[in-house]
CSV table of C-alpha atoms in Angstrom, one decimal:
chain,number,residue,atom,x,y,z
A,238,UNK,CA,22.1,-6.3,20.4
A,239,UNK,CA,19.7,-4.3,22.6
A,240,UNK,CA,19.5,-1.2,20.4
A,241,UNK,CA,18.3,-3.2,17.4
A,242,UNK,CA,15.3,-4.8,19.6
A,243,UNK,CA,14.8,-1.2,21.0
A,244,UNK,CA,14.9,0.2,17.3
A,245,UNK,CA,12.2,-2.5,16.5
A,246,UNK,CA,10.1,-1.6,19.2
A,247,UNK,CA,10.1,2.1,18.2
A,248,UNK,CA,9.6,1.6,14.8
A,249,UNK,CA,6.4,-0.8,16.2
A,250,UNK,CA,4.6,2.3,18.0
A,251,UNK,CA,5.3,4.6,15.6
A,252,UNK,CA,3.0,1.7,13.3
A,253,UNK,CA,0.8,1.1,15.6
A,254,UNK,CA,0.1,5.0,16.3
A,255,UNK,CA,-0.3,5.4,12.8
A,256,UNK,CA,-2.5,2.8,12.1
A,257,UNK,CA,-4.9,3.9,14.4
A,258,UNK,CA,-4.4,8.5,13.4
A,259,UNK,CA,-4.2,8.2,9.6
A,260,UNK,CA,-7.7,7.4,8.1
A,261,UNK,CA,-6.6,6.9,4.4
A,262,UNK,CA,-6.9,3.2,3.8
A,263,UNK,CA,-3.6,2.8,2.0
A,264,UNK,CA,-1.5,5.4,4.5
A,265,UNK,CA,-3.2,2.7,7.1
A,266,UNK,CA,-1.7,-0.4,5.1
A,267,UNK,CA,1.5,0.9,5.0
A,268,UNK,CA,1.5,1.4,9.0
A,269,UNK,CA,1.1,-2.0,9.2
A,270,UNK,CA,3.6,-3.4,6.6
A,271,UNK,CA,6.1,-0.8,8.9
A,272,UNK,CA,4.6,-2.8,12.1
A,273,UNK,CA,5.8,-6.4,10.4
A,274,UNK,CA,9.1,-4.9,9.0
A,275,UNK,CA,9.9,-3.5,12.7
A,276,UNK,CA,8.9,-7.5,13.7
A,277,UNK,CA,11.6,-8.8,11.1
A,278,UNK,CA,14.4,-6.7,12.5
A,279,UNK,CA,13.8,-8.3,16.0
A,280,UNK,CA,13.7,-11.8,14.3
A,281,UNK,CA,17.3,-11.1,12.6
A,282,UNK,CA,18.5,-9.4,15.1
A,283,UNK,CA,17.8,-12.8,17.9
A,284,UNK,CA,18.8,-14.8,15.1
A,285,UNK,CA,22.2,-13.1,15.7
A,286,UNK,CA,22.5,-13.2,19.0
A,287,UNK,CA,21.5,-16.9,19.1
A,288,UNK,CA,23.8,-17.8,16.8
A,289,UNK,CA,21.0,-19.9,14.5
A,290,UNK,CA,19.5,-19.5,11.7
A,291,UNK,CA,15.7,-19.7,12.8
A,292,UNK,CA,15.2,-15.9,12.9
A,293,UNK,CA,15.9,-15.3,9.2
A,294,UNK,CA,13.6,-18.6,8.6
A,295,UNK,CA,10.7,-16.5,10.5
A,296,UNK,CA,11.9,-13.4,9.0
A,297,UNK,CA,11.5,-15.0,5.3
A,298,UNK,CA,8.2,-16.3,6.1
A,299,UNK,CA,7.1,-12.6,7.6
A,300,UNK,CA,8.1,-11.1,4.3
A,301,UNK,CA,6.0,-13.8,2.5
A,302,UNK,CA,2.9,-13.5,4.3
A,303,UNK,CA,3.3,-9.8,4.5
A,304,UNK,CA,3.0,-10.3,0.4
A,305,UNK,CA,0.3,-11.9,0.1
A,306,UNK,CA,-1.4,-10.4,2.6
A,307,UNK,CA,-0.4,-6.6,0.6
A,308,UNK,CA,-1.8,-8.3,-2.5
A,309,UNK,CA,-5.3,-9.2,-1.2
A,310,UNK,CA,-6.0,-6.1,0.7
A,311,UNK,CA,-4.7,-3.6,-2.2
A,312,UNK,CA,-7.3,-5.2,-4.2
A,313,UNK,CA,-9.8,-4.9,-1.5
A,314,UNK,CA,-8.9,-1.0,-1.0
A,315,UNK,CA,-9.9,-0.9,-5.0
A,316,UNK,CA,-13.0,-2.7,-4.5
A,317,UNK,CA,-14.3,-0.4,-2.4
A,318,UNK,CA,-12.8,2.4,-3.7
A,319,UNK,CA,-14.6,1.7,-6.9
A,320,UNK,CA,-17.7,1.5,-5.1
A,321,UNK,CA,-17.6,4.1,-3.1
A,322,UNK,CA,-15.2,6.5,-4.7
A,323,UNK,CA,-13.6,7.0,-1.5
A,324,UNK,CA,-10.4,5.4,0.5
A,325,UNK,CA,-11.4,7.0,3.9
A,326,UNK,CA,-11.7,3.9,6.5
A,327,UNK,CA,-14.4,6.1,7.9
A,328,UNK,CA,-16.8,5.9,5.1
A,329,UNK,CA,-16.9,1.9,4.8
A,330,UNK,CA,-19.3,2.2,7.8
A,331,UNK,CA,-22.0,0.4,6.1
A,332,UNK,CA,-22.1,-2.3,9.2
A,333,UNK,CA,-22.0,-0.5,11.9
A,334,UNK,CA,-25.9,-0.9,13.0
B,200,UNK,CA,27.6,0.0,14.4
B,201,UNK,CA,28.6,2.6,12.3
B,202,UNK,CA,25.9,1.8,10.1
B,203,UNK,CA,23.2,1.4,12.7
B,204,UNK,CA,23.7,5.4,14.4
B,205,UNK,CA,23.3,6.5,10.8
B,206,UNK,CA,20.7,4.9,9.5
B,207,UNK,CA,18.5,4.6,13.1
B,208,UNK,CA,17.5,8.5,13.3
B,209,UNK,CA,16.7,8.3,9.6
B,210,UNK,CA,14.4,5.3,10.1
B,211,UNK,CA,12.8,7.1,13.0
B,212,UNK,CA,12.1,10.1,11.4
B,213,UNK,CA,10.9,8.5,8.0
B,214,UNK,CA,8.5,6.3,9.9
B,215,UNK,CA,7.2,9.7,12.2
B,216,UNK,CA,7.2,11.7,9.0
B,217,UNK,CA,4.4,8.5,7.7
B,218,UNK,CA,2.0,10.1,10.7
B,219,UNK,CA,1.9,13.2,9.4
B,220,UNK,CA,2.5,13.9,5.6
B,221,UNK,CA,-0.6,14.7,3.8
B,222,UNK,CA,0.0,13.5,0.5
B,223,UNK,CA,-0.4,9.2,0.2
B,224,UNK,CA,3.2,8.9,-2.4
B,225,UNK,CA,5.0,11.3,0.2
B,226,UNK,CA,4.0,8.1,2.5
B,227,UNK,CA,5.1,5.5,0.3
B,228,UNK,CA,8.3,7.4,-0.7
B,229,UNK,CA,8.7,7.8,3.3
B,230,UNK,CA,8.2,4.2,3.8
B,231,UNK,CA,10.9,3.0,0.6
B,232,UNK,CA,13.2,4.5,2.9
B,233,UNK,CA,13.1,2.8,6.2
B,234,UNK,CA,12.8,-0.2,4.2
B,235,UNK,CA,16.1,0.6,2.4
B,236,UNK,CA,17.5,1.2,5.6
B,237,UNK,CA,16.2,-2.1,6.8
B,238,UNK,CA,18.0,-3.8,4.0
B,239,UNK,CA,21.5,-2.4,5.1
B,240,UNK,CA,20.9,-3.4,8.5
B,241,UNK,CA,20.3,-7.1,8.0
B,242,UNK,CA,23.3,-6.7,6.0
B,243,UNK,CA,25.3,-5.6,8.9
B,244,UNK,CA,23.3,-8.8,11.0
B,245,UNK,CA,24.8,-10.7,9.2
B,246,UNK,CA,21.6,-11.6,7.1
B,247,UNK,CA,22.4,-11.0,2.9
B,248,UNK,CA,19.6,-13.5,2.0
B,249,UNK,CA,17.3,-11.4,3.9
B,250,UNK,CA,19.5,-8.3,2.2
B,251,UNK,CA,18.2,-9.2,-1.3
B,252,UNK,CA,14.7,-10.2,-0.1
B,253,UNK,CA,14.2,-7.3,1.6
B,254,UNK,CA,15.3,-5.0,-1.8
B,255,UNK,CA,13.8,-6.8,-4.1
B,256,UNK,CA,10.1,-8.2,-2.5
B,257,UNK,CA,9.6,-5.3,-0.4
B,258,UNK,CA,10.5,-2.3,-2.0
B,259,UNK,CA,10.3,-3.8,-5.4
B,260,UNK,CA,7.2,-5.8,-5.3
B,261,UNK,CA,5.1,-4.6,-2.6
B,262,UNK,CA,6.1,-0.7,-2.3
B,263,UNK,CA,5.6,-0.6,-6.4
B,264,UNK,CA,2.2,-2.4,-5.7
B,265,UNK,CA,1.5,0.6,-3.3
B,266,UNK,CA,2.1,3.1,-6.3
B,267,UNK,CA,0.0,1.3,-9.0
B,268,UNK,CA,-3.4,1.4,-6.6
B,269,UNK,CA,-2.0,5.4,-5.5
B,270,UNK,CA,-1.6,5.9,-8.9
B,271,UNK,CA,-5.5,4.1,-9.7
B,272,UNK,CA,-7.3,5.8,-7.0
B,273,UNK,CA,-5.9,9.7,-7.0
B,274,UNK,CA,-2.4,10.1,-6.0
B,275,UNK,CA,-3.2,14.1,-6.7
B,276,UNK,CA,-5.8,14.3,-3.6
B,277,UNK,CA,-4.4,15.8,-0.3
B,278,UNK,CA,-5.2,13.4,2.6
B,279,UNK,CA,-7.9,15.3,4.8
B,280,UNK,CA,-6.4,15.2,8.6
B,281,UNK,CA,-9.4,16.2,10.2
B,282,UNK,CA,-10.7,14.1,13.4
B,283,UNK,CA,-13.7,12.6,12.9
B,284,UNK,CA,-14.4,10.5,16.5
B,285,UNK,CA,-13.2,12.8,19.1
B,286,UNK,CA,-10.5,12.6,21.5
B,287,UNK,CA,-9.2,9.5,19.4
B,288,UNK,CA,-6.2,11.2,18.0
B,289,UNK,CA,-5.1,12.2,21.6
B,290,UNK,CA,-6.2,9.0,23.2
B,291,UNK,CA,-3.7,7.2,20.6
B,292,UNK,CA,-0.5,9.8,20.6
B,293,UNK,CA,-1.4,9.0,24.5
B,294,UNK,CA,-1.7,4.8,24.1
B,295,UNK,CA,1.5,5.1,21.9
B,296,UNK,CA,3.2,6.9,24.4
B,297,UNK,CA,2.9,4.2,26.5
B,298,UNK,CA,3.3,1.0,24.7
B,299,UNK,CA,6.3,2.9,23.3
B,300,UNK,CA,8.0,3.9,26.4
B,301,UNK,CA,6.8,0.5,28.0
B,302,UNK,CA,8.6,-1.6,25.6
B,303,UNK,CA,11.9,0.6,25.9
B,304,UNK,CA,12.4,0.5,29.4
B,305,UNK,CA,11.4,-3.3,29.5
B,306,UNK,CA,14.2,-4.0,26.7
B,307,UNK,CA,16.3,-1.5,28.8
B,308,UNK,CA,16.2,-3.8,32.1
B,309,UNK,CA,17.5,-6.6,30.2
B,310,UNK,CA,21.1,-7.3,30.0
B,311,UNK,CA,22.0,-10.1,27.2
B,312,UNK,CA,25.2,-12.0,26.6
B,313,UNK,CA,27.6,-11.1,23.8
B,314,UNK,CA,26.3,-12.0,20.5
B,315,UNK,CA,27.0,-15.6,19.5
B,316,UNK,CA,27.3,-14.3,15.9
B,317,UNK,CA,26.5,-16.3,12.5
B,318,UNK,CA,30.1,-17.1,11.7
B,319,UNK,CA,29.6,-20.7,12.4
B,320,UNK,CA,25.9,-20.9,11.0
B,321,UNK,CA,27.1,-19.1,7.9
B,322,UNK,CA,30.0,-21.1,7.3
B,323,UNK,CA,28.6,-22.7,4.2
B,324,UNK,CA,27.0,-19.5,3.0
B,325,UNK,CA,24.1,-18.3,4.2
B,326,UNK,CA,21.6,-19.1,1.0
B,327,UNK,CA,22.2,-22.9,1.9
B,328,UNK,CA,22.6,-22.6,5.5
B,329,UNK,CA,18.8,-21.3,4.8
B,330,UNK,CA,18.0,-23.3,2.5
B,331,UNK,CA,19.4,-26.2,4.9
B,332,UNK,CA,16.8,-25.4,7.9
B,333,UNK,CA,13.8,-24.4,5.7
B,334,UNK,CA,13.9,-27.8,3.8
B,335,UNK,CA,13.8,-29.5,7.1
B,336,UNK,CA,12.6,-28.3,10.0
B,337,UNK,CA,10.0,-25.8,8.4
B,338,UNK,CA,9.1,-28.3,5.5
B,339,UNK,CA,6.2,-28.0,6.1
B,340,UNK,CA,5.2,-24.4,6.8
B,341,UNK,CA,7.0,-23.8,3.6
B,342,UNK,CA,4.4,-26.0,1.4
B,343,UNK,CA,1.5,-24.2,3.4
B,344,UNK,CA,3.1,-21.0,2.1
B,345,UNK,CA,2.5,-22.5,-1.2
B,346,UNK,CA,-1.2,-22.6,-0.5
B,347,UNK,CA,-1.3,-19.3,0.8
B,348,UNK,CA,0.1,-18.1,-1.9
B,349,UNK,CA,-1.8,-19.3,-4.5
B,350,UNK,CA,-5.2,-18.6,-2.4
B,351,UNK,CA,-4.1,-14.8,-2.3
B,352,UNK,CA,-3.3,-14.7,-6.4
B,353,UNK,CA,-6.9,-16.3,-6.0
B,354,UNK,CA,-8.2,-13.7,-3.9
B,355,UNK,CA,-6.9,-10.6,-5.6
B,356,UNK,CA,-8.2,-12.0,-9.2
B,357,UNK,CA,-11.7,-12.5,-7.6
B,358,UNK,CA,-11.5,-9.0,-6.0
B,359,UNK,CA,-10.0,-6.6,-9.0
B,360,UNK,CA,-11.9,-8.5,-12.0
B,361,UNK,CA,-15.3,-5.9,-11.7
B,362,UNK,CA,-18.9,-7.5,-12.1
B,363,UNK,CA,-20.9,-7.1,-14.6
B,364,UNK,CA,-24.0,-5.0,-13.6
B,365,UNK,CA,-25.8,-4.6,-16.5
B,366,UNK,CA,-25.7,-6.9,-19.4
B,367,UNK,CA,-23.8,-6.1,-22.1
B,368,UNK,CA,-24.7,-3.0,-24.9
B,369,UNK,CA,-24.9,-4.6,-28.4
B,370,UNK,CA,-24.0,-3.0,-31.3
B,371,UNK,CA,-27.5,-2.4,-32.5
B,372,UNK,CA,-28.9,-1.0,-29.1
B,373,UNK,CA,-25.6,1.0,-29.3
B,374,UNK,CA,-26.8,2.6,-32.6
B,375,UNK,CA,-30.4,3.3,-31.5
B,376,UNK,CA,-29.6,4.6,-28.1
B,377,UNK,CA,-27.3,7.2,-29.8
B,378,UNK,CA,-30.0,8.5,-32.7
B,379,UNK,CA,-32.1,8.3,-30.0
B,380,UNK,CA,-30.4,11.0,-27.9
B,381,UNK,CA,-29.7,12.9,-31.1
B,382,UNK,CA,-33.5,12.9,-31.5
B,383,UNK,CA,-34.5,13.6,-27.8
B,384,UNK,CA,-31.3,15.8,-26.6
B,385,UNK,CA,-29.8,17.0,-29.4
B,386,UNK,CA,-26.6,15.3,-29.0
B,387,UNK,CA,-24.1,14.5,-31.6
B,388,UNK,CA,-24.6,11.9,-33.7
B,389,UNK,CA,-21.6,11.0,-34.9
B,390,UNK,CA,-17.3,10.4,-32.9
B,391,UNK,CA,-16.5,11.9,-30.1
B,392,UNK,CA,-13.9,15.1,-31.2
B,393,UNK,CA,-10.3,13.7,-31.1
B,394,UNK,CA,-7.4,15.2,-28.5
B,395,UNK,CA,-5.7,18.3,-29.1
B,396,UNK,CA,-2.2,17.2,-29.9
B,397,UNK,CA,0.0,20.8,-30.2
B,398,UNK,CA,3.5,21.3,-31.2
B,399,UNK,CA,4.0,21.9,-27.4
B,400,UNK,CA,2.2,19.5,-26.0
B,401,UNK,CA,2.5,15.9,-27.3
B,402,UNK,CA,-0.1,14.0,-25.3
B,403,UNK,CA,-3.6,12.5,-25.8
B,404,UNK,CA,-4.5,14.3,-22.2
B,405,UNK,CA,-4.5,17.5,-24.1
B,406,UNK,CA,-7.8,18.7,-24.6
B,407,UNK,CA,-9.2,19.7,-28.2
B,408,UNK,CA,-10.2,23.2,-28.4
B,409,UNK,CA,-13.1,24.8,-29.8
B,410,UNK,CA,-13.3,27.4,-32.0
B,411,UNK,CA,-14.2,30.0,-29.1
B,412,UNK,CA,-11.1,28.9,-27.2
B,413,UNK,CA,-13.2,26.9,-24.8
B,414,UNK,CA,-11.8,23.5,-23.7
B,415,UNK,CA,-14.1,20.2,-25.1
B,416,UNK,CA,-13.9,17.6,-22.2
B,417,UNK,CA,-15.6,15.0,-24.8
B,418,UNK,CA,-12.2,15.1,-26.8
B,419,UNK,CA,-9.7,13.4,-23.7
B,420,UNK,CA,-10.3,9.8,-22.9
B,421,UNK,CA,-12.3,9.4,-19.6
B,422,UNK,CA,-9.8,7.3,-18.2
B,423,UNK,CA,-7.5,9.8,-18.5
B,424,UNK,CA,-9.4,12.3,-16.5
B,425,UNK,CA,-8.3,12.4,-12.5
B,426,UNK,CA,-10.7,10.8,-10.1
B,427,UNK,CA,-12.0,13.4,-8.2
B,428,UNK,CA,-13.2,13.0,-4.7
B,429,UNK,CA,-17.0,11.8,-3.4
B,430,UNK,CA,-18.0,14.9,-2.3
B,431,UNK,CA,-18.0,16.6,-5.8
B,432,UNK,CA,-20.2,15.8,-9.2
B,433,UNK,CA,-18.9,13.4,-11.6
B,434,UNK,CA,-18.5,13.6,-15.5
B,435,UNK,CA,-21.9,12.7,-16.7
B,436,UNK,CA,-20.3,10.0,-18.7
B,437,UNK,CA,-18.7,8.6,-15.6
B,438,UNK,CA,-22.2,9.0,-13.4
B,439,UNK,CA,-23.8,7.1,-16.2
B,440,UNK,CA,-21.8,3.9,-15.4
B,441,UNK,CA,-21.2,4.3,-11.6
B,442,UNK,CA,-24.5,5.0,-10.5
B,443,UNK,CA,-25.8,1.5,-10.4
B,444,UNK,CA,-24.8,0.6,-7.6
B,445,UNK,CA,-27.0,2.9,-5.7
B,446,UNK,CA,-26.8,6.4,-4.4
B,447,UNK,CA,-23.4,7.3,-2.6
């Protein structure tokens, strides 16, 4: 059961690293839907080992939140996109000073 | 554990290639696959609920989500990779490094216990043995879901439906703006030239030709033209709507 949690941790840092190289918005998003699928493994993977069914409930709700959350930030990607004609997260810098 | 030695390099090196690709649908296609190969593993943890979830919310709804706004915003444009804080890309290879390898030897000390396994849990399938815990003991996250839910559709709706800057043309201003032009710049008075549809190219994208040979970009709907990026000039009639929001 180890390698699953260890496959769940790498797939986690590779997220994490690439949440903080790429500078495209969406490449960004998608690092961090890869960071809350790496989460879900470890869930289903405990859920296993406990024998219960409480990890796939928390897994389930990941994949639910992870949903909504896609939905609201996709359309806040096009916002400013349509502003600013731009997905770079270095050009939203508008609040910096 | 068959399953897991294949699909674990694979997932590893889709989710590396998603640091380094430069095109955004090379990402999401990257990204579809470590998802599939997600799928097939909570089938192997004894999780098919999760199986379809995973198949049909993730890389059905949310990865096809991904596409439409790639698809809105310029899935054409190459992703610059060019640092722009210095020493941050180093700084997080480095910070990765070490979360990475921290969390693998940590998971390495620990020894665990055989697998209880799901064969009891599962015993009266494992849709209701789901069903059974998350009408009970997680009643009430689940009706809170609900709300979240419905605040996101909400949310998005608010976000995506574009305010009006201007008010709206009428028909009559229409009509005197347009003689107007003709009178101060000349320009044509009457519909815009219709697409170039060949006997080799059947789409509305293709360009009407003039009699020179040269291409008239007034013939192809605007929407149909790419986005192009910040730095170079827009269409006049796309600068004419875009710049009211200020200068860029």
């Amino acid at each position: 059961m180890t390698e699953y949690v260890i496959l769940s941790a790498i797939l986690f840092t590779i997220g994490a690293v690439g949440v903080l190289v790429r500078r495209n918005a969406l490449v960004v998003f998608m690092c961090v839907e890869l960071m809350l699928n790496a989460c879900n493994l470890a869930f289903v993977a405990f859920a296993r080992q406990h024998g219960n069914l409480d990890g796939q409930v928390a897994a389930f709700f990941v994949m639910v939140v992870a949903a909504a959350e896609v939905v609201v930030g996709l359309a806040i990607i096009m916002t400013i996109f349509r502003a600013r004609r731009s997905a770079s997260v270095d050009d939203a810098s508008l609040l910096r000073y | 554990m068959t399953a897991f030695w294949v699909l674990a390099p694979v997932m590893v090196a889709a989710a590396l290639g998603l640091l380094f690709v430069r095109k955004a649908v090379h990402a999401a296609l990257l990204l579809a696959t470590v998802m599939m190969s997600l799928a097939v593993l909570y089938l192997v943890l004894e999780a098919p609920f999760l199986f379809a979830v995973q198949i049909i919310v993730y890389t059905g709804a949310i990865l096809m989500l991904f596409l439409f706004v790639l698809m809105l915003i310029g899935a054409e444009s190459r992703l610059s990779l060019v640092e722009t804080i210095k020493g941050q890309r180093v700084l997080a290879v480095l910070g990765g490094l070490v979360l990475g390898s921290l969390l693998v030897i940590a998971i390495g000390q620990v020894t665990l216990a055989s697998p209880v396994g799901l064969e009891a849990a599962n015993s009266g399938g494992n849709v209701e043995g789901l069903a059974d815990v998350l009408f009970s003991t997680y009643v009430f996250a689940f009706e809170a879901t609900a709300a979240l839910l419905i605040t996101a559709a909400l949310g998005a709706m608010v976000l995506a439906h574009p305010e009006r800057l201007t008010p709206k043309e009428s028909q009559q201003e229409m009509a005197a703006r347009r003689v107007r032009e003709y009178a101060e710049h000349g320009r044509h008075l009457g519909p815009l030239p219709a697409p170039g549809v060949y006997a080799r190219h059947n789409s509305v994208a293709t360009p009407a030709l003039a009699p020179d040979g040269s291409v008239i970009e007034a013939s192809i709907n605007r929407t149909l033209v790419p986005p192009r990026p910040a730095d170079e000039p827009d269409l006049p009639e796309l600068a004419a709507d875009e710049d009211e929001e200020g200068p860029q």
